[in-house]
Structures are given as structure tokens and as C-alpha cells.
């Protein structure tokens, strides 16, 4: 099988069904289906050490959750396993194969992205200026799509001034979503794209830049900060309640957490987890049995499912990615900037949204895998003509 051709074909199909028409078609499990297909292909390949470790950890947590988890529903545990594994399978698939796009394929992909972006902005806004109906069920879906399109077009056009222009325009069109967290992601993306000239270091210069950027981001997100942090009532606001009670879950289920499918994830609401009764959360609007729709309204509290050990492993995964981005910055600073845009967007979105485990995470993690593979190739001193993805 030619992996590059297979990936190109399935990726275009996923851009149509998993991004552009996702809310219109309502195919809820298209991302899970896509990730299962990629996983099957990945499993027949010789595994690298990091992927072996990931598979071992997931098997451990499935067994632990079935035996000792707070939610005793096998369906919740197994379905949540697939959902929580999804971003990492996307990453490891792109990281494990030498995937390249021909010039024609890149042009076709770029044409798709430009069409998707303009159609989503113009037609989507015309159908519903709030993006709660029409092409999208929620403005966050529009925002996540536009940010993903922007970084993808930046990646495909490699250091081309035209790609920077299109990226900036798409990011600007995304502002129609009026989501404050998207504003924060765009501010940081503009910084990396236009102003960042060297990799981020821990020194006075970058600490100063960081303070300024944080102040700007806080200014544009103050309404949400006030609602969910400063003036928040943990007894009435679902998202705040999940954050406030997460430390208790960490401590009460030390060291491996409350188990998959048990806390702050979608399937803990579908197969209602007893943990919400234990912590008196079942009477909060959005977390109740009758209306559990806001149970998965954020990401970071769900780390309580995997406890202290799992959270340490989570941060070690991202520590390795940052290490690889720092190395690739020496050879291809353009890729470094794209990688940092992805990291900052995921961090911001995970504070008040579930992007990390939704259908919209595919572009972010696939691109991150392709970028980090470049570092792997360079470190092994492979031939640039045969392996480096941009020169094929």
C-alpha cells in the first residue's frame, strides 16, 4: 500500500465529512471510524518505542478502569478509551509513516481549504450570524474549523508569502465566531507567524513578551474569565464545578484516577457515572442525569480520570513534543512556528472546551505528527531528498 496516496485520499474525504459538512450530515462517529482505520494500519507496522509505551499504557488503563473504575459500565470505558486515544493515534500515525504530498496534491488541498474557509464564513454567516445553526451547530465548531484550515494552508505552502496571507485572512474570518478563547488563539498565532524570529527561550526577553501576550489575551477573554473564574459559582456552573471537584477526584482515587468513562467526558454522561452523585454534582444544570450535555464541556478536568500517574505521562508526552519542536527550529523554523500555533491553540481550547478529543482535533495532531517526524528523520540523518516531506 502506498501510504501517502492512501492518506491523501482519506484525508480529503475527512476534510469534507469530518470538518466542512460534519454538522450538516450529523455523522457522529466519523472521527472514531477514521481513527480505527488508521489504527489498524498502524498496528501492522513495526512499532517504535514510544508507540509501544502508549499501547501498554492504554491497555493498563482499560484493565484498571474495568476492575477499579468509578463507572462500572464497560460500554462507557471502552468508548471513552477510543475517544481519549484518538488524538494520540492521529499523532502516531503521521509520526510513524513517511507521508508526502505531491505538488498537485498540495494545490488540490489548498483549493479545498480556500473554498471551505470562504464558504463557511460567507454562507455560514449568512445562514446564521451566530453560527448556532445552518452549517454549524455551535460557533466553537466554526472557530475550530477555521483555525485548523489556517494552519493547514500554512503547512502546505511552506514558507510561501501567499500562504501567510491566506492564513492571516482565514484566521481573521474566524473572528466572526465571537468566541473569546478563539481571540486568544489568534493573537498568539499572529505573534508566532509574524513576529517570532527565534525559538522561545526562558529568559527576561521572552518572559516580558509572555506577560504582554497574556495581558492582551486576558483583555479579550475577560468576560469568560469573570464568568468561569472570578465570579464563578461552583454550585451552579457546570464547567467551574468540574474544575473545583477535580482535585478531590485526584486525591480520592490516587494514584491512577477514577478510571476511563467516569469524569468530565461525554460517555460519563451517556452512561451516567456514579461519581457525580458522590461529589453532589448531579443536581447541577448540565451535569444532571436529565441533562448531562455539559459534562464534556472542557478537557483538563478529565485528567482526573487517569490520576497523578496518567497526568504526569500526559505532560511527558507534551514535554517530548516541545523538545522535538525546539530541535526542528534549527533546521526549519517555519515548522516550529506551526507547531507552536498548534500547542497554544490546544492549550487555550482545552481550558474551556473539548477540542482535544473532538472530530476537529485531526488536523492539529496529524500536522504535529508530520512536523515531529521531520525532527526524527533529521536526527537519524536520513536523506533529505528521499524522506524530507517538502522536497518530494
CSV table of C-alpha atoms in Angstrom, one decimal:
chain,number,residue,atom,x,y,z
A,1,UNK,CA,0.0,0.0,0.0
A,2,UNK,CA,1.2,3.5,-0.9
A,3,UNK,CA,0.7,5.2,2.5
A,4,UNK,CA,1.0,8.7,1.0
A,5,UNK,CA,-1.7,8.1,-1.6
A,6,UNK,CA,-4.0,6.4,1.0
A,7,UNK,CA,-3.5,9.2,3.5
A,8,UNK,CA,-4.1,11.9,0.9
A,9,UNK,CA,-7.4,10.3,-0.3
A,10,UNK,CA,-8.8,9.6,3.2
A,11,UNK,CA,-7.6,13.0,4.5
A,12,UNK,CA,-9.6,14.9,1.7
A,13,UNK,CA,-12.6,12.7,2.5
A,14,UNK,CA,-12.3,13.5,6.2
A,15,UNK,CA,-12.0,17.2,5.5
A,16,UNK,CA,-15.4,17.1,3.7
A,17,UNK,CA,-17.2,14.8,6.2
A,18,UNK,CA,-15.3,15.4,9.4
A,19,UNK,CA,-14.9,19.2,9.1
A,20,UNK,CA,-16.9,21.0,6.4
A,21,UNK,CA,-20.1,19.0,6.4
A,22,UNK,CA,-19.9,17.5,9.9
A,23,UNK,CA,-22.8,19.3,11.5
A,24,UNK,CA,-24.9,19.2,8.3
A,25,UNK,CA,-24.6,15.5,7.8
A,26,UNK,CA,-24.6,14.6,11.5
A,27,UNK,CA,-22.4,11.5,11.1
A,28,UNK,CA,-21.4,11.5,14.8
A,29,UNK,CA,-18.8,8.8,14.8
A,30,UNK,CA,-16.9,9.6,11.6
A,31,UNK,CA,-13.8,10.6,13.5
A,32,UNK,CA,-13.8,7.3,15.5
A,33,UNK,CA,-14.2,5.4,12.3
A,34,UNK,CA,-11.3,7.2,10.7
A,35,UNK,CA,-9.1,6.7,13.7
A,36,UNK,CA,-9.9,3.0,13.8
A,37,UNK,CA,-8.8,2.6,10.1
A,38,UNK,CA,-5.6,4.5,10.9
A,39,UNK,CA,-5.0,2.4,14.0
A,40,UNK,CA,-5.4,-0.9,12.1
A,41,UNK,CA,-2.8,0.2,9.6
A,42,UNK,CA,-0.5,1.4,12.4
A,43,UNK,CA,-0.8,-1.9,14.3
A,44,UNK,CA,0.6,-3.9,11.4
A,45,UNK,CA,3.7,-1.6,11.1
A,46,UNK,CA,6.8,-2.2,13.3
A,47,UNK,CA,6.1,-0.2,16.4
A,48,UNK,CA,8.6,2.4,17.7
A,49,UNK,CA,9.3,2.5,21.4
A,50,UNK,CA,7.0,5.5,22.2
A,51,UNK,CA,4.0,3.9,20.4
A,52,UNK,CA,4.6,0.6,22.3
A,53,UNK,CA,4.6,2.6,25.5
A,54,UNK,CA,1.4,4.3,24.6
A,55,UNK,CA,-0.4,1.0,23.7
A,56,UNK,CA,0.8,-0.5,27.0
A,57,UNK,CA,-0.5,2.5,29.0
A,58,UNK,CA,-3.9,2.3,27.3
A,59,UNK,CA,-4.2,-1.4,28.0
A,60,UNK,CA,-3.3,-0.8,31.6
A,61,UNK,CA,-5.9,1.9,32.0
A,62,UNK,CA,-8.6,-0.1,30.3
A,63,UNK,CA,-8.0,-3.0,32.7
A,64,UNK,CA,-7.7,-0.7,35.7
A,65,UNK,CA,-11.0,1.1,34.7
A,66,UNK,CA,-12.9,-2.2,34.3
A,67,UNK,CA,-11.6,-3.5,37.7
A,68,UNK,CA,-11.4,-0.4,39.9
A,69,UNK,CA,-13.0,2.5,38.0
A,70,UNK,CA,-15.8,4.6,39.4
A,71,UNK,CA,-18.0,3.9,36.4
A,72,UNK,CA,-18.8,0.2,36.1
A,73,UNK,CA,-20.2,0.4,32.6
A,74,UNK,CA,-17.9,-1.5,30.2
A,75,UNK,CA,-19.5,0.5,27.3
A,76,UNK,CA,-18.5,3.8,28.9
A,77,UNK,CA,-15.0,2.6,29.5
A,78,UNK,CA,-14.4,1.1,26.0
A,79,UNK,CA,-16.0,4.0,24.1
A,80,UNK,CA,-14.1,6.6,26.2
A,81,UNK,CA,-10.9,4.6,25.6
A,82,UNK,CA,-11.4,5.1,21.9
A,83,UNK,CA,-12.2,8.8,22.3
A,84,UNK,CA,-9.2,9.5,24.6
A,85,UNK,CA,-6.9,7.6,22.3
A,86,UNK,CA,-8.0,9.4,19.2
A,87,UNK,CA,-5.6,12.4,19.3
A,88,UNK,CA,-2.6,10.2,20.0
A,89,UNK,CA,-3.5,7.7,17.2
A,90,UNK,CA,-3.7,10.6,14.8
A,91,UNK,CA,-0.3,11.8,16.0
A,92,UNK,CA,1.5,8.4,16.0
A,93,UNK,CA,0.1,7.6,12.5
A,94,UNK,CA,1.6,10.7,11.0
A,95,UNK,CA,4.7,10.3,13.1
A,96,UNK,CA,5.3,6.7,12.1
A,97,UNK,CA,5.0,6.9,8.3
A,98,UNK,CA,6.9,8.9,5.7
A,99,UNK,CA,3.9,10.7,4.3
A,100,UNK,CA,4.4,13.2,1.5
A,101,UNK,CA,2.2,15.3,-0.7
A,102,UNK,CA,3.0,15.9,-4.4
A,103,UNK,CA,2.7,19.5,-5.8
A,104,UNK,CA,-0.6,18.7,-7.4
A,105,UNK,CA,-2.0,17.2,-4.2
A,106,UNK,CA,-0.9,20.2,-2.3
A,107,UNK,CA,-2.6,22.5,-4.8
A,108,UNK,CA,-5.8,20.5,-4.6
A,109,UNK,CA,-5.7,20.5,-0.8
A,110,UNK,CA,-5.1,24.3,-0.7
A,111,UNK,CA,-8.0,24.8,-3.2
A,112,UNK,CA,-10.3,22.8,-0.8
A,113,UNK,CA,-9.2,24.8,2.2
A,114,UNK,CA,-9.8,28.2,0.5
A,115,UNK,CA,-13.2,27.0,-0.6
A,116,UNK,CA,-14.1,25.6,2.8
A,117,UNK,CA,-13.0,28.8,4.6
A,118,UNK,CA,-14.8,31.3,2.3
A,119,UNK,CA,-18.0,29.2,2.1
A,120,UNK,CA,-18.0,28.7,5.9
A,121,UNK,CA,-17.5,32.4,6.6
A,122,UNK,CA,-19.8,33.9,3.9
A,123,UNK,CA,-22.6,31.3,3.6
A,124,UNK,CA,-22.3,30.2,7.2
A,125,UNK,CA,-22.6,33.7,8.5
A,126,UNK,CA,-25.5,34.4,6.0
A,127,UNK,CA,-27.5,31.4,7.2
A,128,UNK,CA,-26.9,32.3,10.9
A,129,UNK,CA,-24.7,35.1,12.1
A,130,UNK,CA,-24.3,33.4,15.5
A,131,UNK,CA,-23.2,30.1,13.9
A,132,UNK,CA,-25.7,28.1,16.1
A,133,UNK,CA,-27.5,26.7,13.0
A,134,UNK,CA,-27.0,26.4,9.3
A,135,UNK,CA,-23.6,25.0,8.5
A,136,UNK,CA,-22.6,24.7,12.2
A,137,UNK,CA,-24.3,23.7,15.4
A,138,UNK,CA,-22.1,25.9,17.5
A,139,UNK,CA,-19.8,28.8,16.9
A,140,UNK,CA,-16.9,26.9,18.5
A,141,UNK,CA,-17.2,24.3,15.7
A,142,UNK,CA,-16.8,27.2,13.2
A,143,UNK,CA,-13.8,28.6,15.1
A,144,UNK,CA,-12.0,25.2,15.4
A,145,UNK,CA,-12.5,24.6,11.7
A,146,UNK,CA,-11.1,28.0,10.7
A,147,UNK,CA,-8.1,27.8,12.9
A,148,UNK,CA,-7.3,24.3,11.6
A,149,UNK,CA,-7.7,25.4,7.9
A,150,UNK,CA,-5.4,28.3,8.6
A,151,UNK,CA,-2.5,26.3,10.0
A,152,UNK,CA,-3.0,23.6,7.3
A,153,UNK,CA,-2.7,26.0,4.5
A,154,UNK,CA,0.4,27.5,6.2
A,155,UNK,CA,1.9,24.0,6.3
A,156,UNK,CA,1.1,23.0,2.7
A,157,UNK,CA,2.6,26.2,1.2
A,158,UNK,CA,5.9,26.0,3.2
A,159,UNK,CA,7.3,29.5,3.8
A,160,UNK,CA,5.4,31.0,0.8
A,161,UNK,CA,4.2,34.6,1.4
A,162,UNK,CA,0.9,33.8,-0.3
A,163,UNK,CA,0.3,31.1,2.4
A,164,UNK,CA,1.0,33.5,5.2
A,165,UNK,CA,-1.5,35.9,3.6
A,166,UNK,CA,-4.2,33.2,3.3
A,167,UNK,CA,-3.5,32.0,6.8
A,168,UNK,CA,-3.9,35.5,8.2
A,169,UNK,CA,-7.2,36.1,6.3
A,170,UNK,CA,-8.7,32.7,7.4
A,171,UNK,CA,-7.8,33.4,11.0
A,172,UNK,CA,-9.4,36.9,10.7
A,173,UNK,CA,-12.6,35.4,9.2
A,174,UNK,CA,-12.7,33.0,12.1
A,175,UNK,CA,-13.2,36.0,14.4
A,176,UNK,CA,-16.8,36.0,13.3
A,177,UNK,CA,-17.4,33.3,15.8
A,178,UNK,CA,-17.1,35.9,18.6
A,179,UNK,CA,-15.6,33.3,21.0
A,180,UNK,CA,-13.1,34.9,23.4
A,181,UNK,CA,-10.9,31.8,23.5
A,182,UNK,CA,-10.6,31.9,19.8
A,183,UNK,CA,-9.4,35.5,20.1
A,184,UNK,CA,-6.7,34.3,22.4
A,185,UNK,CA,-5.5,31.6,20.0
A,186,UNK,CA,-5.5,34.1,17.1
A,187,UNK,CA,-3.4,36.6,19.0
A,188,UNK,CA,-0.8,34.0,19.8
A,189,UNK,CA,-0.9,32.6,16.2
A,190,UNK,CA,-0.3,36.1,14.8
A,191,UNK,CA,2.6,36.5,17.1
A,192,UNK,CA,4.3,33.2,16.0
A,193,UNK,CA,3.6,33.8,12.3
A,194,UNK,CA,4.6,37.5,12.0
A,195,UNK,CA,6.8,38.4,15.0
A,196,UNK,CA,8.6,35.3,16.3
A,197,UNK,CA,12.1,35.2,14.8
A,198,UNK,CA,13.7,32.6,17.0
A,199,UNK,CA,12.5,29.7,19.2
A,200,UNK,CA,11.0,30.6,22.6
A,201,UNK,CA,13.5,30.6,25.5
A,202,UNK,CA,13.2,31.1,29.2
A,203,UNK,CA,14.9,34.5,29.7
A,204,UNK,CA,13.9,38.0,30.5
A,205,UNK,CA,13.1,38.9,26.9
A,206,UNK,CA,10.5,36.1,26.4
A,207,UNK,CA,9.2,36.4,29.9
A,208,UNK,CA,8.4,40.1,29.1
A,209,UNK,CA,6.8,39.1,25.8
A,210,UNK,CA,4.9,36.4,27.6
A,211,UNK,CA,3.5,38.8,30.2
A,212,UNK,CA,2.4,41.2,27.4
A,213,UNK,CA,0.7,38.5,25.4
A,214,UNK,CA,-1.0,37.1,28.5
A,215,UNK,CA,-2.3,40.6,29.3
A,216,UNK,CA,-3.6,41.0,25.8
A,217,UNK,CA,-5.3,37.6,25.8
A,218,UNK,CA,-6.8,38.3,29.2
A,219,UNK,CA,-8.2,41.6,28.0
A,220,UNK,CA,-10.1,39.8,25.1
A,221,UNK,CA,-11.2,36.9,27.3
A,222,UNK,CA,-12.0,38.8,30.5
A,223,UNK,CA,-15.8,38.2,30.1
A,224,UNK,CA,-15.2,34.4,30.1
A,225,UNK,CA,-12.6,34.6,32.9
A,226,UNK,CA,-15.1,36.6,35.0
A,227,UNK,CA,-17.9,34.2,34.3
A,228,UNK,CA,-16.0,30.9,34.9
A,229,UNK,CA,-13.2,32.0,37.4
A,230,UNK,CA,-13.5,35.3,39.2
A,231,UNK,CA,-17.3,35.4,39.8
A,232,UNK,CA,-17.9,31.7,39.3
A,233,UNK,CA,-20.3,29.7,41.5
A,234,UNK,CA,-19.1,26.1,41.6
A,235,UNK,CA,-22.6,25.1,42.8
A,236,UNK,CA,-24.4,26.3,39.7
A,237,UNK,CA,-21.9,26.4,36.7
A,238,UNK,CA,-21.1,23.0,35.3
A,239,UNK,CA,-17.6,23.8,33.9
A,240,UNK,CA,-16.5,25.5,37.1
A,241,UNK,CA,-17.9,22.6,39.2
A,242,UNK,CA,-15.8,20.1,37.2
A,243,UNK,CA,-12.6,22.1,37.8
A,244,UNK,CA,-13.3,22.7,41.5
A,245,UNK,CA,-14.0,19.0,42.2
A,246,UNK,CA,-11.2,17.6,40.0
A,247,UNK,CA,-8.6,17.8,42.9
A,248,UNK,CA,-10.9,15.8,45.1
A,249,UNK,CA,-11.1,13.1,42.4
A,250,UNK,CA,-7.3,13.1,42.1
A,251,UNK,CA,-6.8,12.6,45.8
A,252,UNK,CA,-9.7,10.1,46.4
A,253,UNK,CA,-8.6,7.9,43.5
A,254,UNK,CA,-4.8,8.2,44.0
A,255,UNK,CA,-2.7,7.4,42.1
A,256,UNK,CA,-4.4,6.1,38.9
A,257,UNK,CA,-7.6,8.2,38.9
A,258,UNK,CA,-11.3,7.4,38.8
A,259,UNK,CA,-11.0,5.4,35.6
A,260,UNK,CA,-12.0,6.0,32.0
A,261,UNK,CA,-15.6,7.0,31.3
A,262,UNK,CA,-16.1,8.3,34.8
A,263,UNK,CA,-15.4,12.1,35.0
A,264,UNK,CA,-15.8,15.2,32.7
A,265,UNK,CA,-16.1,13.1,29.5
A,266,UNK,CA,-19.0,12.6,27.1
A,267,UNK,CA,-19.5,8.9,27.9
A,268,UNK,CA,-19.6,9.6,31.7
A,269,UNK,CA,-22.9,11.3,30.9
A,270,UNK,CA,-24.2,8.9,28.3
A,271,UNK,CA,-23.6,6.0,30.8
A,272,UNK,CA,-24.1,8.2,33.9
A,273,UNK,CA,-21.2,7.9,36.2
A,274,UNK,CA,-21.8,7.4,39.9
A,275,UNK,CA,-19.1,9.9,40.6
A,276,UNK,CA,-21.4,12.8,40.0
A,277,UNK,CA,-23.6,11.6,42.9
A,278,UNK,CA,-20.6,11.0,45.1
A,279,UNK,CA,-19.5,14.7,44.8
A,280,UNK,CA,-23.0,16.1,44.7
A,281,UNK,CA,-22.7,17.3,41.1
A,282,UNK,CA,-25.8,15.5,39.8
A,283,UNK,CA,-28.0,18.4,40.8
A,284,UNK,CA,-26.1,21.0,38.7
A,285,UNK,CA,-27.7,22.0,35.4
A,286,UNK,CA,-25.7,20.4,32.6
A,287,UNK,CA,-24.3,17.6,34.9
A,288,UNK,CA,-27.6,16.0,35.9
A,289,UNK,CA,-29.0,12.7,34.7
A,290,UNK,CA,-31.8,14.5,32.9
A,291,UNK,CA,-29.5,17.0,31.2
A,292,UNK,CA,-25.8,15.9,31.1
A,293,UNK,CA,-24.9,17.9,28.0
A,294,UNK,CA,-22.2,20.0,29.6
A,295,UNK,CA,-20.4,17.1,31.3
A,296,UNK,CA,-17.7,17.2,28.5
A,297,UNK,CA,-17.7,21.0,28.1
A,298,UNK,CA,-14.0,21.2,28.9
A,299,UNK,CA,-10.9,18.9,28.8
A,300,UNK,CA,-8.4,19.4,31.6
A,301,UNK,CA,-10.7,18.2,34.5
A,302,UNK,CA,-10.9,14.9,32.7
A,303,UNK,CA,-7.3,14.2,33.5
A,304,UNK,CA,-8.7,13.3,37.0
A,305,UNK,CA,-9.8,10.0,35.3
A,306,UNK,CA,-6.1,8.9,34.8
A,307,UNK,CA,-4.9,10.4,38.1
A,308,UNK,CA,-1.5,11.6,39.1
A,309,UNK,CA,0.4,8.9,37.2
A,310,UNK,CA,-1.6,9.5,34.0
A,311,UNK,CA,-1.3,13.3,34.2
A,312,UNK,CA,2.5,13.0,34.6
A,313,UNK,CA,2.5,10.8,31.5
A,314,UNK,CA,0.3,13.4,29.7
A,315,UNK,CA,2.8,16.2,30.4
A,316,UNK,CA,5.8,14.0,29.5
A,317,UNK,CA,4.2,13.4,26.1
A,318,UNK,CA,4.0,17.2,25.6
A,319,UNK,CA,7.4,17.7,27.0
A,320,UNK,CA,8.8,15.4,24.3
A,321,UNK,CA,6.8,17.3,21.6
A,322,UNK,CA,8.3,20.7,22.8
A,323,UNK,CA,11.7,19.2,22.8
A,324,UNK,CA,11.3,18.0,19.2
A,325,UNK,CA,9.9,21.4,18.1
A,326,UNK,CA,13.0,23.1,19.6
A,327,UNK,CA,15.2,20.7,17.6
A,328,UNK,CA,13.3,21.2,14.3
A,329,UNK,CA,13.5,25.0,14.8
A,330,UNK,CA,17.2,24.8,14.0
A,331,UNK,CA,16.5,23.4,10.5
A,332,UNK,CA,13.1,24.6,9.6
A,333,UNK,CA,11.8,27.5,11.7
A,334,UNK,CA,8.6,27.6,9.7
A,335,UNK,CA,7.6,24.2,11.0
A,336,UNK,CA,8.4,25.3,14.5
A,337,UNK,CA,6.0,28.2,14.3
A,338,UNK,CA,3.2,26.0,13.0
A,339,UNK,CA,3.9,23.6,15.9
A,340,UNK,CA,3.7,26.3,18.4
A,341,UNK,CA,0.4,27.6,17.0
A,342,UNK,CA,-1.0,24.1,17.4
A,343,UNK,CA,0.3,23.8,21.0
A,344,UNK,CA,-1.0,27.1,22.1
A,345,UNK,CA,-4.4,26.6,20.5
A,346,UNK,CA,-4.8,23.2,22.1
A,347,UNK,CA,-3.9,24.6,25.5
A,348,UNK,CA,-6.3,27.5,25.3
A,349,UNK,CA,-9.2,25.4,23.9
A,350,UNK,CA,-8.7,22.7,26.5
A,351,UNK,CA,-9.3,25.2,29.3
A,352,UNK,CA,-12.9,25.8,28.2
A,353,UNK,CA,-13.6,23.3,25.5
A,354,UNK,CA,-13.2,19.6,24.5
A,355,UNK,CA,-11.3,20.2,21.2
A,356,UNK,CA,-8.6,17.8,22.4
A,357,UNK,CA,-10.9,14.8,21.9
A,358,UNK,CA,-13.4,16.0,19.2
A,359,UNK,CA,-13.6,15.4,15.5
A,360,UNK,CA,-11.8,18.8,14.9
A,361,UNK,CA,-8.6,17.6,16.5
A,362,UNK,CA,-7.5,15.6,13.4
A,363,UNK,CA,-5.7,18.4,11.6
A,364,UNK,CA,-3.9,19.5,14.7
A,365,UNK,CA,-2.5,16.1,15.7
A,366,UNK,CA,-1.8,14.9,12.2
A,367,UNK,CA,0.2,18.0,11.4
A,368,UNK,CA,2.0,17.8,14.7
A,369,UNK,CA,2.9,14.2,13.9
A,370,UNK,CA,4.2,15.2,10.5
A,371,UNK,CA,6.3,18.0,11.9
A,372,UNK,CA,7.8,15.9,14.7
A,373,UNK,CA,8.7,13.2,12.2
A,374,UNK,CA,10.9,15.7,10.4
A,375,UNK,CA,12.9,16.0,13.6
A,376,UNK,CA,13.1,12.2,13.8
A,377,UNK,CA,14.3,12.0,10.2
A,378,UNK,CA,16.9,14.7,10.7
A,379,UNK,CA,18.2,13.1,13.9
A,380,UNK,CA,18.7,9.8,12.1
A,381,UNK,CA,20.4,11.6,9.2
A,382,UNK,CA,18.2,10.2,6.6
A,383,UNK,CA,18.5,11.6,3.0
A,384,UNK,CA,16.5,14.8,2.7
A,385,UNK,CA,15.6,14.0,-0.9
A,386,UNK,CA,14.1,10.7,0.0
A,387,UNK,CA,12.5,11.5,3.3
A,388,UNK,CA,12.0,15.2,3.9
A,389,UNK,CA,8.4,15.8,3.1
A,390,UNK,CA,8.6,19.1,1.3
A,391,UNK,CA,11.2,18.1,-1.3
A,392,UNK,CA,9.2,15.3,-2.9
